[in-house]
Every structure is written in C-alpha cells, then in structure tokens.
C-alpha cells in the first residue's frame, strides 16, 4: 500500500510538473462534471416535490439548470484541455526517462537482464502513461461524485450508507484484475523484447542483405510466431482470470443495487418516503452503479499506471544509487605523468569469467598507445574502463596519481573524445552529424571543417549535393545514403571535433576503410596526437587489427586472454621475437 501511495504521488507530481494549469483545469472540470450529474437528479426531485405540493418549481429548476450548465460547460473545457495535457505529460515523461537512462555514468544497466526487462515494460507502456493524467482526473471525479450521491441517498434513508460497500467490492475486484494483467506483462517482458528485436531485423533495410542472403524470412516468421505464443498465452490466461474476477464484482454490485431500489419501493408503500425520494433513489442508484463501474475501470487503469510508475521509480532509484557519490574532482586540463592500471580485474555483469585479470599497465602522458590482440582478448574492455563506462571489479585506474573513480564522470567525458567501430549513424545534416562531437561548437562551421580535414573526410563532403548542409541517411526525404566507409569517416570527424582532449580513444575506428586509406589516415592521427601531446599531455589510444598502421605508436600493448602479454615500441617487440612479432609477420605475409 505504501509503494502504491508513493507511485500515486509520483504520477501526480509528474502531471503537475508537466502541465500545471492544464492539469488544474482538467481536474476541476472532472470534479464539477461528476458533482453536477447527481445535482441534476436532486434538482429534478425538487421539481417533483414542487409539483406534488403545488408550491412552485422555481427552486428545483434553478438547481437543475445550474447543474446542466455546469456539466456541459465543464465538458467543453475538459475536451479542450485534455489532449494538450496528455501530450505535455508524454513529452515530459520521455524527456525524464531519457535524462535518467543517459545520466547513468556507466553501461551496466544496458547489459543486466533485470534492468532490460524493466526498461522494456516502461518503453512498452510509457507511451500510454500519458493517459494516467486523465485516469487521475477520473478517479478524483468518481470520488467527488460518489460522495455527492451518497450524501443525497443518506438523506432518504440512513441504510443507504451501506451502498459504497458494494462499490468497494467491485473496485477491489477490478484492482485485482489489473494486477494480474500487469504481472503477466512483466513476466513476459523478455519475450516482448525479443519480438521487438526480430521485428526490427525484419523491417530494417540495414539487415535486408543478410536476411535475404541467408533466406531468414521463414525462420524469423516462425520464431516470431513462437514468441508471440509464449508472450500472448500467459497474458491471455491472465486476462481471462481477470475477466472472471471482474464478473463476480459486477454480479455482487447488481444484486445490491437491485435490492436498494426494491427497498425504497417498500418504504414508499409504508408511507415513509415521498415521490421526490423515490425519483432520487431510482435515478441515483444507477449512478452509484455507474460510479462503481467507472471507479473499477479507473482502479484497473490506475493499477496498471501505478505499476508502470513503480518501474519508473525503480529505474530512477537505480540511477540515483549508481550516481557518483562523495567529493568528486574535475578532470585535469593537462596530464603530467599519465594513466596507470594497478592490478585491474574486471568482469561484465553476469559473465562466468573475468574479461581482464590482474592488469598492470602504464600509459605515459603525451604518448600514442596501440592495443593489439585477438578478438575477445580484452582490448575494447580496456577502452571502456578508460572511458569509465565501467569501474574495475578490483584494482584501480589512476590519472596522474588520482583514482579515476574520484573524478567526476561528466567532467572526464568532456575532457576526452572517442571514435568506435560500432558508431552511430546520426541521420542529421552532415554538419550536425559531425558537430555534435562538441556540442558547444555545434554551429562553428570552421571547427567542423577542421574536423573533416583531420578525419580525411573531405572527399566524402565534396561528393555530397549540398556539402555539409546535406541531409544524410535514407530515412528522410531528400536524404543521401552513405557507404560504410563514408559513415565511418563522418564518425571519425565527429571524434575530432574536440580540440586537444586529454584522452582520445579510437576503438577500431577504420574497420570499414581500406588499408591504404587507413595508413594515410593514421599519419594524420600521428600528427594530431603530437599536437595534443604538446598542448595537454594528452594520450591517444588506438585499437586496430592492422599491424602495419599501429607500428607508428609510441607504445604497443599486446593483449592476450585478458592480460598484458607484451608492451613496448614496434622495434622493441620485433626484437623480442614474441607474440607480436609472430602476428606482425603473419599479417605481413598475407598482404604480400
């Protein structure tokens, strides 16, 4: 109950923050509408009394007319503000969800199944959570209307105070039904995520080549049918149980309300109630039933909405618990000594074995460092730890002698830049797709052009119809699709937007570029690294499988089975005649 109350307050707070004036108008209109309906019945009763007593109907007509005017006036107001309020709530919720998920410093939440399932439920239902504002208004309206109806009925006979008990039965049944549906949804969230993934594969042009080459159409269709069955059958079973519970509530309510009408008819035969009381009870009892039905529907919808809000609150609490704590230092503007790994061990969430084990490594300030090794050796993991997407499971990473965990993550990210093999294809105008690499200079065309030169991407821009002003990507009208290598050069230019970062991470940044172009590009990397080293003592870290290009690095680190097998310059490692020399010669022979 406490958690439900807290979720209710969270939803109410979200609605008020999103659209305070619209929410106030909607809530007020809903309450007035709910109260106006029984007041119309009360006014009609006064009219009947006036006719029976022969003393006029003016008082009853005033009440009746006032209630009707208030009802229709507030209906117009509600219809005018409701959709605008819901859109505001939806936009605010989406922004808050984005702020929460992107505000978590690391990537662990993307790889934990329990977090992924919660996120799937939130994503599936958050688009409908905007209606939670209307549901809150309905709940308030039902409560206000029920109190008004009950007050009028109790005037007729005190026993009518028991009628809310019948409504409570129906509401409890509806709440139970809603919880059954929500639990079924949460229990099948993993299947729903898989359905989304396969649907995206089936409809995305990016996956079309492999889907058709390997004739995966029937396979995906059959897998989707199985997943739909595994997702929908538990949900359908829960829906049937929920419907049965709801029917029980409806039957109990119907019997009770029928008995109430029979009771007032019996009272009339005893002469204890007059015509107006009979009219009021006959008209108000169905309103009690309707209020119970609305409250049960609102309860059902509110149970679902509050369940979604509970997941939202869990995600918010998770983000807070994973936020940096204590006094944090800003990132250094200049590296004096370098970055040191001391006995660093790291395991990904849920992994059976460590990806890195007892790593000791020193990256000198101002150096260009290359990580080489087989796939899965741990190279990218080292890069992720340097970017502080994760913290070591054991050991420390020190920046000029200070533990990286004591440096503010946002400040550290602002002081670094990166280019990744799995880059994002931002389908913006070209200048924006590059400029977002340094948001404060998003509109600095000279800086963007300089980044293009550093990334050797002039050829890409020159071939675009409107140069940097060209919309790239095929999803939008007039958009120009790029090749894999062209997209990668745009991503590289983005990584070069920041001038003189203290750490530049390039994780397989040229995987889609031919070896000859890569060699020329790395010469530019070397020149840029030298400038950065002189200005900030910055370190450039490069991950590549092409040994002919990494030989220019000051320090080459050979990563093998989660540890450091060798480290030194190209000449030193070749002279050592170890694993690096073997891999270098093997690759050189393959190119020859």
Coordinates of C-alpha atoms in Angstrom, one line a residue:
X1 CA 0.0 0.0 0.0
X2 CA 2.8 2.4 0.8
X3 CA 4.5 1.8 -2.5
X4 CA 1.2 2.3 -4.3
X5 CA 0.7 5.6 -2.5
X6 CA 4.2 6.7 -3.4
X7 CA 3.7 5.8 -7.0
X8 CA 0.4 7.8 -7.0
X9 CA 2.3 10.8 -5.6
X10 CA 4.9 10.3 -8.3
X11 CA 2.3 10.3 -11.1
X12 CA 0.5 13.3 -9.6
X13 CA 3.8 15.2 -9.4
X14 CA 4.7 14.3 -13.0
X15 CA 1.3 15.6 -14.2
X16 CA 1.5 18.8 -12.2
X17 CA 5.1 19.5 -13.3
X18 CA 4.3 18.8 -16.9
X19 CA 1.2 21.0 -17.3
X20 CA 0.2 22.7 -14.0
X21 CA -2.5 25.0 -15.5
X22 CA -4.0 22.4 -17.8
X23 CA -4.0 19.8 -15.0
X24 CA -5.7 22.1 -12.6
X25 CA -8.4 22.9 -15.3
X26 CA -8.9 19.2 -16.2
X27 CA -9.1 18.1 -12.5
X28 CA -11.5 20.9 -11.6
X29 CA -13.7 20.2 -14.7
X30 CA -13.8 16.5 -14.0
X31 CA -14.9 17.0 -10.4
X32 CA -17.6 19.6 -11.3
X33 CA -18.9 17.3 -14.0
X34 CA -19.1 14.4 -11.5
X35 CA -20.9 16.5 -8.9
X36 CA -23.3 18.1 -11.5
X37 CA -24.8 14.8 -12.5
X38 CA -26.3 13.9 -9.1
X39 CA -27.3 17.5 -8.6
X40 CA -29.4 17.3 -11.7
X41 CA -31.2 14.4 -10.1
X42 CA -31.6 16.4 -6.9
X43 CA -33.0 19.3 -8.9
X44 CA -35.4 17.0 -10.6
X45 CA -36.6 15.7 -7.2
X46 CA -37.2 19.3 -6.1
X47 CA -39.3 19.9 -9.2
X48 CA -41.3 16.7 -8.5
X49 CA -41.8 17.9 -4.8
X50 CA -42.9 21.3 -6.0
X51 CA -45.5 19.9 -8.4
X52 CA -46.8 17.5 -5.8
X53 CA -47.1 20.2 -3.1
X54 CA -48.3 22.8 -5.5
X55 CA -45.9 25.5 -4.2
X56 CA -43.9 26.1 -7.5
X57 CA -40.9 24.6 -9.2
X58 CA -38.6 27.6 -9.3
X59 CA -36.1 26.3 -6.7
X60 CA -35.8 22.9 -8.4
X61 CA -35.5 24.5 -11.9
X62 CA -32.7 26.8 -10.7
X63 CA -30.7 23.8 -9.3
X64 CA -31.4 21.7 -12.3
X65 CA -30.5 24.4 -14.8
X66 CA -27.3 25.4 -12.9
X67 CA -26.2 21.7 -12.8
X68 CA -26.8 21.3 -16.5
X69 CA -24.9 24.5 -17.4
X70 CA -22.0 23.5 -15.2
X71 CA -22.0 19.9 -16.7
X72 CA -21.9 21.0 -20.3
X73 CA -19.6 23.9 -19.7
X74 CA -17.0 21.7 -18.0
X75 CA -17.4 19.0 -20.6
X76 CA -16.3 21.6 -23.2
X77 CA -13.4 22.8 -21.0
X78 CA -12.3 19.2 -20.4
X79 CA -12.3 18.2 -24.1
X80 CA -10.3 21.4 -24.9
X81 CA -7.5 20.8 -22.4
X82 CA -7.4 17.0 -22.1
X83 CA -5.4 16.1 -25.2
X84 CA -3.0 19.0 -24.7
X85 CA -2.4 17.9 -21.1
X86 CA -1.8 14.3 -22.2
X87 CA 0.7 15.4 -24.8
X88 CA 2.6 17.6 -22.3
X89 CA 2.8 14.6 -19.9
X90 CA 4.0 12.3 -22.6
X91 CA 6.7 14.7 -23.7
X92 CA 7.8 15.4 -20.1
X93 CA 7.9 11.6 -19.3
X94 CA 10.0 10.9 -22.4
X95 CA 12.5 13.6 -21.5
X96 CA 12.7 12.4 -17.9
X97 CA 13.3 8.8 -19.0
X98 CA 16.0 9.9 -21.4
X99 CA 17.6 12.0 -18.7
X100 CA 17.6 9.1 -16.3
X101 CA 19.0 6.5 -18.7
X102 CA 21.6 8.7 -20.2
X103 CA 22.5 10.2 -16.8
X104 CA 23.8 6.8 -15.5
X105 CA 27.6 7.1 -15.9
X106 CA 28.2 3.5 -17.0
X107 CA 26.8 0.9 -19.3
X108 CA 26.0 -1.8 -16.8
X109 CA 22.2 -1.1 -17.0
X110 CA 22.2 -1.9 -20.7
X111 CA 23.6 -5.4 -20.0
X112 CA 21.7 -6.5 -16.9
X113 CA 18.6 -8.6 -17.9
X114 CA 16.6 -7.4 -14.9
X115 CA 17.1 -3.8 -15.8
X116 CA 16.5 -4.5 -19.5
X117 CA 13.1 -6.2 -18.6
X118 CA 12.1 -3.1 -16.6
X119 CA 13.1 -0.8 -19.4
X120 CA 11.1 -2.9 -21.9
X121 CA 7.9 -2.6 -19.7
X122 CA 8.5 1.1 -19.3
X123 CA 9.1 1.6 -23.1
X124 CA 6.1 -0.5 -23.9
X125 CA 3.7 1.3 -21.6
X126 CA 5.2 4.8 -21.2
X127 CA 3.6 5.9 -24.4
X128 CA 0.2 5.2 -22.8
X129 CA 1.2 6.5 -19.4
X130 CA 0.1 10.0 -20.6
X131 CA -3.4 8.8 -20.1
X132 CA -2.6 8.3 -16.4
X133 CA -3.3 12.1 -16.0
X134 CA -6.8 11.5 -17.3
X135 CA -7.1 8.5 -15.1
X136 CA -6.2 10.5 -12.1
X137 CA -8.8 13.1 -13.0
X138 CA -11.4 10.3 -13.5
X139 CA -10.5 8.9 -10.0
X140 CA -11.0 12.3 -8.4
X141 CA -14.2 12.8 -10.3
X142 CA -15.6 9.4 -9.2
X143 CA -14.7 10.1 -5.6
X144 CA -16.4 13.6 -5.7
X145 CA -19.5 12.2 -7.5
X146 CA -19.8 9.3 -5.1
X147 CA -19.6 11.5 -2.0
X148 CA -22.4 13.7 -3.5
X149 CA -24.6 10.8 -4.4
X150 CA -24.1 9.2 -1.0
X151 CA -25.0 12.4 0.8
X152 CA -28.2 12.7 -1.2
X153 CA -29.1 9.0 -0.6
X154 CA -28.4 9.1 3.2
X155 CA -31.0 12.0 3.4
X156 CA -33.6 9.5 2.1
X157 CA -32.6 6.7 4.5
X158 CA -29.5 6.1 6.7
X159 CA -29.2 2.5 5.5
X160 CA -28.1 3.7 2.0
X161 CA -24.8 4.5 3.6
X162 CA -24.0 0.8 3.0
X163 CA -24.1 1.2 -0.8
X164 CA -20.4 2.2 -1.0
X165 CA -19.6 -1.3 0.3
X166 CA -21.0 -2.8 -2.9
X167 CA -18.9 -0.3 -4.9
X168 CA -15.8 -1.3 -2.9
X169 CA -16.3 -5.0 -3.8
X170 CA -16.3 -4.0 -7.5
X171 CA -13.3 -1.8 -7.1
X172 CA -11.3 -4.4 -5.3
X173 CA -12.1 -7.0 -8.0
X174 CA -11.0 -4.5 -10.7
X175 CA -7.8 -3.8 -8.8
X176 CA -7.1 -7.5 -8.5
X177 CA -7.8 -8.0 -12.2
X178 CA -5.4 -5.1 -13.1
X179 CA -2.6 -6.6 -11.0
X180 CA -3.0 -9.9 -12.7
X181 CA -2.6 -8.3 -16.1
X182 CA 0.4 -6.2 -15.0
X183 CA 2.2 -9.3 -13.5
X184 CA 1.6 -11.2 -16.8
X185 CA 3.1 -8.3 -18.7
X186 CA 6.2 -8.1 -16.5
X187 CA 6.7 -11.9 -16.6
X188 CA 6.7 -11.9 -20.4
X189 CA 8.8 -8.7 -20.9
X190 CA 11.8 -10.7 -22.2
X191 CA 9.7 -12.3 -25.0
X192 CA 8.4 -8.9 -25.9
X193 CA 11.9 -7.5 -26.2
X194 CA 12.8 -10.4 -28.5
X195 CA 9.8 -9.8 -30.6
X196 CA 10.8 -6.1 -30.9
X197 CA 14.3 -7.1 -31.9
X198 CA 13.2 -9.6 -34.6
X199 CA 10.6 -7.2 -35.9
X200 CA 13.3 -4.5 -36.3
X201 CA 15.6 -7.0 -38.1
X202 CA 12.8 -8.0 -40.5
X203 CA 11.8 -4.4 -41.4
X204 CA 15.2 -2.6 -41.3
X205 CA 16.9 -2.0 -44.6
X206 CA 20.2 -2.3 -42.8
X207 CA 19.5 -6.0 -42.1
X208 CA 17.9 -6.7 -45.5
X209 CA 21.1 -8.1 -47.1
X210 CA 21.7 -10.9 -44.6
X211 CA 18.0 -11.6 -44.2
X212 CA 17.7 -12.3 -47.9
X213 CA 21.2 -13.9 -48.4
X214 CA 20.6 -16.5 -45.7
X215 CA 16.8 -16.8 -46.5
X216 CA 15.9 -15.9 -42.9
X217 CA 12.3 -14.8 -43.7
X218 CA 10.6 -18.1 -42.8
X219 CA 12.9 -18.6 -39.8
X220 CA 12.1 -15.1 -38.4
X221 CA 8.4 -15.6 -39.1
X222 CA 8.3 -18.9 -37.3
X223 CA 10.4 -17.6 -34.4
X224 CA 8.0 -14.6 -34.1
X225 CA 5.0 -16.9 -34.1
X226 CA 6.6 -18.9 -31.2
X227 CA 7.5 -15.8 -29.3
X228 CA 4.0 -14.3 -29.8
X229 CA 2.6 -17.5 -28.4
X230 CA 4.9 -17.5 -25.4
X231 CA 4.1 -13.9 -24.7
X232 CA 0.4 -13.8 -25.6
X233 CA -0.8 -17.0 -24.0
X234 CA 0.2 -16.1 -20.4
X235 CA -1.3 -12.6 -21.0
X236 CA -4.5 -14.1 -22.4
X237 CA -4.7 -16.5 -19.4
X238 CA -4.3 -13.6 -17.0
X239 CA -6.9 -11.6 -19.0
X240 CA -9.4 -14.5 -18.6
X241 CA -8.8 -14.8 -14.9
X242 CA -9.1 -11.0 -14.6
X243 CA -12.4 -11.0 -16.5
X244 CA -13.8 -13.7 -14.2
X245 CA -12.9 -11.7 -11.1
X246 CA -14.5 -8.6 -12.7
X247 CA -17.7 -10.5 -13.5
X248 CA -18.0 -11.6 -9.8
X249 CA -17.7 -7.9 -8.7
X250 CA -20.4 -6.9 -11.2
X251 CA -22.9 -9.6 -10.1
X252 CA -22.5 -8.6 -6.4
X253 CA -23.0 -4.9 -7.3
X254 CA -26.0 -5.6 -9.5
X255 CA -27.8 -7.7 -6.8
X256 CA -27.1 -5.0 -4.2
X257 CA -28.4 -2.1 -6.3
X258 CA -31.5 -4.0 -7.2
X259 CA -32.1 -4.6 -3.5
X260 CA -31.7 -0.9 -2.8
X261 CA -34.4 0.0 -5.4
X262 CA -36.7 -2.6 -4.0
X263 CA -36.1 -1.3 -0.5
X264 CA -37.1 2.3 -1.4
X265 CA -40.2 1.0 -3.2
X266 CA -41.2 -0.9 0.0
X267 CA -40.6 2.3 2.0
X268 CA -43.0 4.1 -0.3
X269 CA -45.7 1.5 0.5
X270 CA -45.1 2.3 4.2
X271 CA -45.6 6.0 3.5
X272 CA -42.2 7.0 4.9
X273 CA -40.9 8.5 1.6
X274 CA -42.5 10.8 -0.9
X275 CA -42.4 11.0 -4.7
X276 CA -39.2 13.1 -4.8
X277 CA -37.3 10.5 -2.7
X278 CA -38.5 7.7 -5.0
X279 CA -37.4 9.6 -8.0
X280 CA -34.0 10.4 -6.4
X281 CA -33.3 6.8 -5.4
X282 CA -34.4 5.3 -8.7
X283 CA -32.2 7.7 -10.6
X284 CA -29.3 7.9 -8.1
X285 CA -28.8 4.1 -7.5
X286 CA -27.9 3.5 -11.2
X287 CA -25.5 6.4 -10.8
X288 CA -23.9 4.6 -7.8
X289 CA -23.6 1.6 -10.0
X290 CA -22.1 3.7 -12.8
X291 CA -19.8 5.4 -10.4
X292 CA -18.6 1.9 -9.1
X293 CA -18.1 0.8 -12.8
X294 CA -16.1 4.0 -13.5
X295 CA -14.2 3.6 -10.3
X296 CA -13.4 0.0 -11.1
X297 CA -12.3 1.0 -14.6
X298 CA -10.2 3.8 -13.1
X299 CA -8.9 1.4 -10.5
X300 CA -8.0 -1.0 -13.2
X301 CA -6.3 1.6 -15.3
X302 CA -4.7 3.3 -12.2
X303 CA -3.3 -0.1 -11.1
X304 CA -1.7 -0.5 -14.5
X305 CA -0.5 3.1 -14.5
X306 CA 0.9 2.9 -11.0
X307 CA 2.6 -0.4 -11.8
X308 CA 4.3 1.3 -14.7
X309 CA 5.2 4.3 -12.5
X310 CA 6.6 1.8 -9.9
X311 CA 9.0 0.6 -12.6
X312 CA 9.8 4.2 -13.5
X313 CA 10.5 4.9 -9.8
X314 CA 12.7 1.8 -9.6
X315 CA 14.7 3.0 -12.6
X316 CA 15.1 6.4 -11.0
X317 CA 16.2 4.9 -7.7
X318 CA 18.6 2.7 -9.7
X319 CA 20.1 5.7 -11.4
X320 CA 20.5 7.5 -8.1
X321 CA 22.2 4.5 -6.5
X322 CA 24.6 4.3 -9.4
X323 CA 25.4 8.0 -9.4
X324 CA 28.8 9.1 -8.2
X325 CA 29.0 9.9 -4.5
X326 CA 31.3 11.9 -2.3
X327 CA 33.5 14.8 -3.3
X328 CA 34.5 14.5 -6.9
X329 CA 37.3 16.3 -8.7
X330 CA 37.2 17.8 -12.1
X331 CA 39.1 16.2 -14.9
X332 CA 42.7 17.5 -15.3
X333 CA 43.1 20.1 -18.1
X334 CA 46.6 18.6 -18.7
X335 CA 48.2 15.2 -18.0
X336 CA 51.6 15.4 -16.2
X337 CA 52.5 11.8 -15.7
X338 CA 49.9 9.5 -17.3
X339 CA 47.4 6.8 -16.6
X340 CA 48.2 3.7 -14.6
X341 CA 46.3 0.4 -14.3
X342 CA 47.2 -1.3 -11.0
X343 CA 46.1 -4.9 -10.5
X344 CA 42.9 -4.3 -12.5
X345 CA 40.4 -7.1 -12.8
X346 CA 37.0 -6.7 -14.5
X347 CA 34.0 -9.0 -15.2
X348 CA 31.0 -8.0 -17.2
X349 CA 27.6 -8.3 -15.4
X350 CA 26.5 -12.0 -15.4
X351 CA 29.8 -13.2 -17.0
X352 CA 31.2 -16.5 -15.9
X353 CA 34.9 -15.4 -16.2
X354 CA 36.8 -12.2 -16.0
X355 CA 37.5 -10.2 -19.2
X356 CA 40.6 -8.7 -17.6
X357 CA 42.7 -10.3 -14.9
X358 CA 45.3 -8.5 -12.8
X359 CA 46.3 -5.9 -15.4
X360 CA 49.2 -3.7 -14.6
X361 CA 49.9 -1.1 -17.3
X362 CA 51.2 2.5 -17.6
X363 CA 50.2 4.9 -20.4
X364 CA 52.7 7.8 -20.4
X365 CA 51.3 11.4 -20.8
X366 CA 51.7 12.6 -24.4
X367 CA 52.0 9.1 -25.8
X368 CA 50.2 7.3 -28.6
X369 CA 49.3 3.8 -27.4
X370 CA 48.1 0.9 -29.6
X371 CA 46.2 -2.1 -28.2
X372 CA 46.6 -5.2 -30.4
X373 CA 45.5 -8.8 -29.9
X374 CA 43.0 -11.4 -31.0
X375 CA 39.2 -10.8 -30.9
X376 CA 37.9 -11.2 -27.3
X377 CA 41.4 -10.6 -25.8
X378 CA 40.2 -7.6 -23.8
X379 CA 41.2 -4.6 -25.9
X380 CA 37.8 -2.9 -26.1
X381 CA 37.3 -3.7 -22.4
X382 CA 40.4 -1.6 -21.6
X383 CA 39.0 1.2 -23.7
X384 CA 35.6 1.1 -21.9
X385 CA 37.4 1.2 -18.5
X386 CA 39.4 4.2 -19.7
X387 CA 36.2 6.0 -20.7
X388 CA 34.7 4.9 -17.3
X389 CA 31.8 3.2 -18.9
X390 CA 32.6 0.6 -16.2
X391 CA 34.6 0.6 -13.0
X392 CA 37.1 -2.2 -12.3
X393 CA 35.9 -5.1 -10.2
X394 CA 39.2 -5.0 -8.4
X395 CA 42.2 -2.7 -8.6
X396 CA 42.5 1.0 -9.6
X397 CA 43.0 3.2 -12.6
X398 CA 44.8 6.3 -11.7
X399 CA 45.1 9.6 -13.7
X400 CA 48.2 11.5 -12.6
X401 CA 48.0 9.5 -9.3
X402 CA 44.3 10.1 -8.7
X403 CA 41.8 7.3 -8.7
X404 CA 39.6 7.7 -11.8
X405 CA 36.5 6.9 -9.6
X406 CA 37.2 10.2 -7.7
X407 CA 36.9 12.2 -10.9
X408 CA 33.5 13.5 -12.0
X409 CA 32.4 11.2 -14.9
X410 CA 30.8 14.1 -16.8
X411 CA 33.9 16.2 -16.4
X412 CA 36.1 13.2 -17.6
X413 CA 33.9 12.7 -20.6
X414 CA 34.1 16.4 -21.6
X415 CA 37.9 16.1 -21.4
X416 CA 38.1 13.1 -23.7
X417 CA 36.8 12.1 -27.2
X418 CA 36.3 8.8 -28.9
X419 CA 35.6 7.0 -32.1
X420 CA 34.2 3.5 -32.1
X421 CA 33.8 0.7 -34.6
X422 CA 30.1 0.4 -33.6
X423 CA 29.5 4.1 -34.4
X424 CA 26.0 5.6 -34.6
X425 CA 24.7 6.7 -38.0
X426 CA 23.2 10.0 -36.9
X427 CA 20.8 10.9 -39.8
X428 CA 21.1 14.6 -39.5
X429 CA 22.5 17.3 -41.8
X430 CA 26.2 16.4 -42.3
X431 CA 27.4 19.4 -40.3
X432 CA 25.3 18.4 -37.3
X433 CA 26.3 14.7 -37.5
X434 CA 29.9 15.9 -37.1
X435 CA 29.3 19.0 -34.9
X436 CA 27.6 17.0 -32.1
X437 CA 31.1 15.7 -31.3
X438 CA 31.5 19.0 -29.4
X439 CA 28.0 20.5 -28.6
X440 CA 29.2 23.9 -27.6
X441 CA 30.6 24.3 -31.1
X442 CA 27.8 22.7 -32.9
X443 CA 27.3 25.8 -35.1
X444 CA 31.0 26.6 -35.5
X445 CA 31.4 25.8 -39.2
X446 CA 35.2 26.4 -39.2
X447 CA 35.6 23.9 -36.4
X448 CA 33.5 21.4 -38.3
X449 CA 35.6 21.9 -41.4
X450 CA 38.8 21.4 -39.4
X451 CA 37.4 18.1 -38.0
X452 CA 36.6 17.0 -41.6
X453 CA 40.2 17.6 -42.6
X454 CA 41.6 15.8 -39.6
X455 CA 39.4 12.8 -40.4
X456 CA 40.5 12.8 -44.1
X457 CA 36.7 13.1 -44.9
X458 CA 37.0 16.0 -47.4
X459 CA 36.2 13.6 -50.2
X460 CA 33.0 12.5 -48.5
X461 CA 31.8 16.1 -48.1
X462 CA 32.8 17.2 -51.6
X463 CA 30.6 14.4 -53.2
X464 CA 27.5 15.4 -51.2
X465 CA 25.0 17.5 -53.1
X466 CA 25.0 20.4 -50.6
X467 CA 28.2 19.6 -48.9
X468 CA 28.0 20.0 -45.1
X469 CA 24.4 21.1 -45.4
X470 CA 23.3 17.8 -47.0
X471 CA 20.8 15.6 -45.1
X472 CA 22.4 12.2 -44.8
X473 CA 20.6 8.9 -44.3
X474 CA 17.8 7.4 -46.3
X475 CA 15.0 7.6 -43.7
X476 CA 14.1 11.2 -44.5
X477 CA 13.0 12.9 -47.8
X478 CA 16.0 14.1 -49.8
X479 CA 18.4 12.2 -47.6
X480 CA 21.6 10.8 -49.2
X481 CA 22.7 7.3 -48.1
X482 CA 26.4 6.8 -47.4
X483 CA 28.6 3.8 -47.8
X484 CA 30.0 2.1 -44.7
X485 CA 33.4 3.8 -45.1
X486 CA 31.8 7.2 -45.6
X487 CA 29.7 6.8 -42.5
X488 CA 32.9 5.8 -40.6
X489 CA 34.7 9.0 -41.8
X490 CA 31.8 11.1 -40.6
X491 CA 32.0 9.3 -37.2
X492 CA 35.8 10.0 -37.2
X493 CA 35.3 13.6 -37.9
X494 CA 32.9 13.8 -35.0
X495 CA 35.5 12.3 -32.7
X496 CA 38.0 15.0 -33.8
X497 CA 35.6 17.9 -33.0
X498 CA 37.1 18.4 -29.5
X499 CA 40.4 20.2 -29.6
X500 CA 43.3 18.7 -27.6
X501 CA 41.4 16.2 -25.4
X502 CA 43.4 14.7 -22.6
X503 CA 42.3 11.2 -23.8
X504 CA 41.4 10.2 -27.4
X505 CA 40.0 6.7 -27.7
X506 CA 39.9 5.2 -31.2
X507 CA 38.5 1.6 -31.0
X508 CA 38.7 0.1 -34.5
X509 CA 37.9 3.5 -36.0
X510 CA 38.8 2.5 -39.5
X511 CA 37.3 -1.0 -39.8
X512 CA 35.2 0.0 -42.8
X513 CA 38.1 1.7 -44.6
X514 CA 40.6 0.1 -46.9
X515 CA 44.2 -0.4 -45.7
X516 CA 45.8 2.2 -48.0
X517 CA 43.4 4.9 -46.8
X518 CA 43.8 3.8 -43.3
X519 CA 47.6 4.2 -43.5
X520 CA 47.2 7.8 -44.7
X521 CA 44.7 8.4 -42.1
X522 CA 46.9 7.2 -39.3
X523 CA 49.6 9.6 -40.4
X524 CA 47.1 12.4 -39.7
X525 CA 46.4 10.7 -36.3
X526 CA 50.1 10.8 -35.5
X527 CA 50.3 14.5 -36.4
X528 CA 47.2 15.3 -34.4
X529 CA 48.5 13.2 -31.4
X530 CA 51.8 15.1 -31.4
X531 CA 49.9 18.4 -31.3
X532 CA 47.7 17.2 -28.5
X533 CA 50.6 15.8 -26.6
X534 CA 52.4 19.2 -26.7
X535 CA 49.3 21.1 -25.6
X536 CA 47.7 18.9 -22.9
X537 CA 50.0 15.9 -22.4
X538 CA 47.0 14.0 -24.0
X539 CA 47.1 10.3 -24.6
X540 CA 45.8 8.8 -27.9
X541 CA 44.7 5.1 -27.6
X542 CA 44.2 3.2 -30.8
X543 CA 42.8 -0.3 -31.2
X544 CA 43.4 -1.9 -34.5
X545 CA 43.9 -5.3 -36.2
X546 CA 46.1 -3.9 -38.9
X547 CA 49.7 -4.1 -37.6
X548 CA 51.1 -2.0 -40.5
X549 CA 49.4 1.1 -39.1
X550 CA 49.9 0.6 -35.3
X551 CA 53.7 0.5 -35.7
X552 CA 53.8 4.3 -35.6
X553 CA 52.6 4.2 -31.9
X554 CA 55.0 5.1 -29.1
X555 CA 53.7 2.1 -27.1
X556 CA 52.2 -1.1 -28.4
X557 CA 50.4 -3.2 -25.9
X558 CA 49.7 -6.8 -26.8
X559 CA 46.5 -8.0 -25.0
X560 CA 46.0 -11.8 -24.7
X561 CA 43.4 -13.7 -22.7
X562 CA 42.5 -10.7 -20.5
X563 CA 46.1 -9.9 -19.6
X564 CA 49.1 -8.0 -21.0
X565 CA 51.4 -10.3 -22.9
X566 CA 53.9 -7.7 -24.1
X567 CA 54.4 -4.0 -24.2
X568 CA 56.9 -1.8 -26.0
X569 CA 57.7 0.0 -29.2
X570 CA 57.4 -1.7 -32.6
X571 CA 61.2 -2.1 -32.8
X572 CA 61.4 -3.5 -29.2
X573 CA 58.6 -6.0 -29.7
X574 CA 60.1 -7.2 -33.1
X575 CA 63.4 -7.6 -31.4
X576 CA 61.8 -9.6 -28.6
X577 CA 60.5 -12.1 -31.3
X578 CA 57.4 -12.8 -29.2
X579 CA 53.7 -13.0 -29.9
X580 CA 53.6 -9.5 -31.5
X581 CA 56.4 -10.3 -33.9
X582 CA 54.7 -13.5 -34.9
X583 CA 51.4 -11.8 -35.6
X584 CA 53.1 -9.0 -37.5
X585 CA 55.0 -11.3 -39.8
X586 CA 51.9 -13.5 -40.3
X587 CA 49.8 -10.4 -41.4
X588 CA 52.6 -9.0 -43.5
X589 CA 52.9 -12.3 -45.4
X590 CA 49.1 -12.3 -46.0
X591 CA 49.3 -8.8 -47.6
X592 CA 52.3 -9.8 -49.7

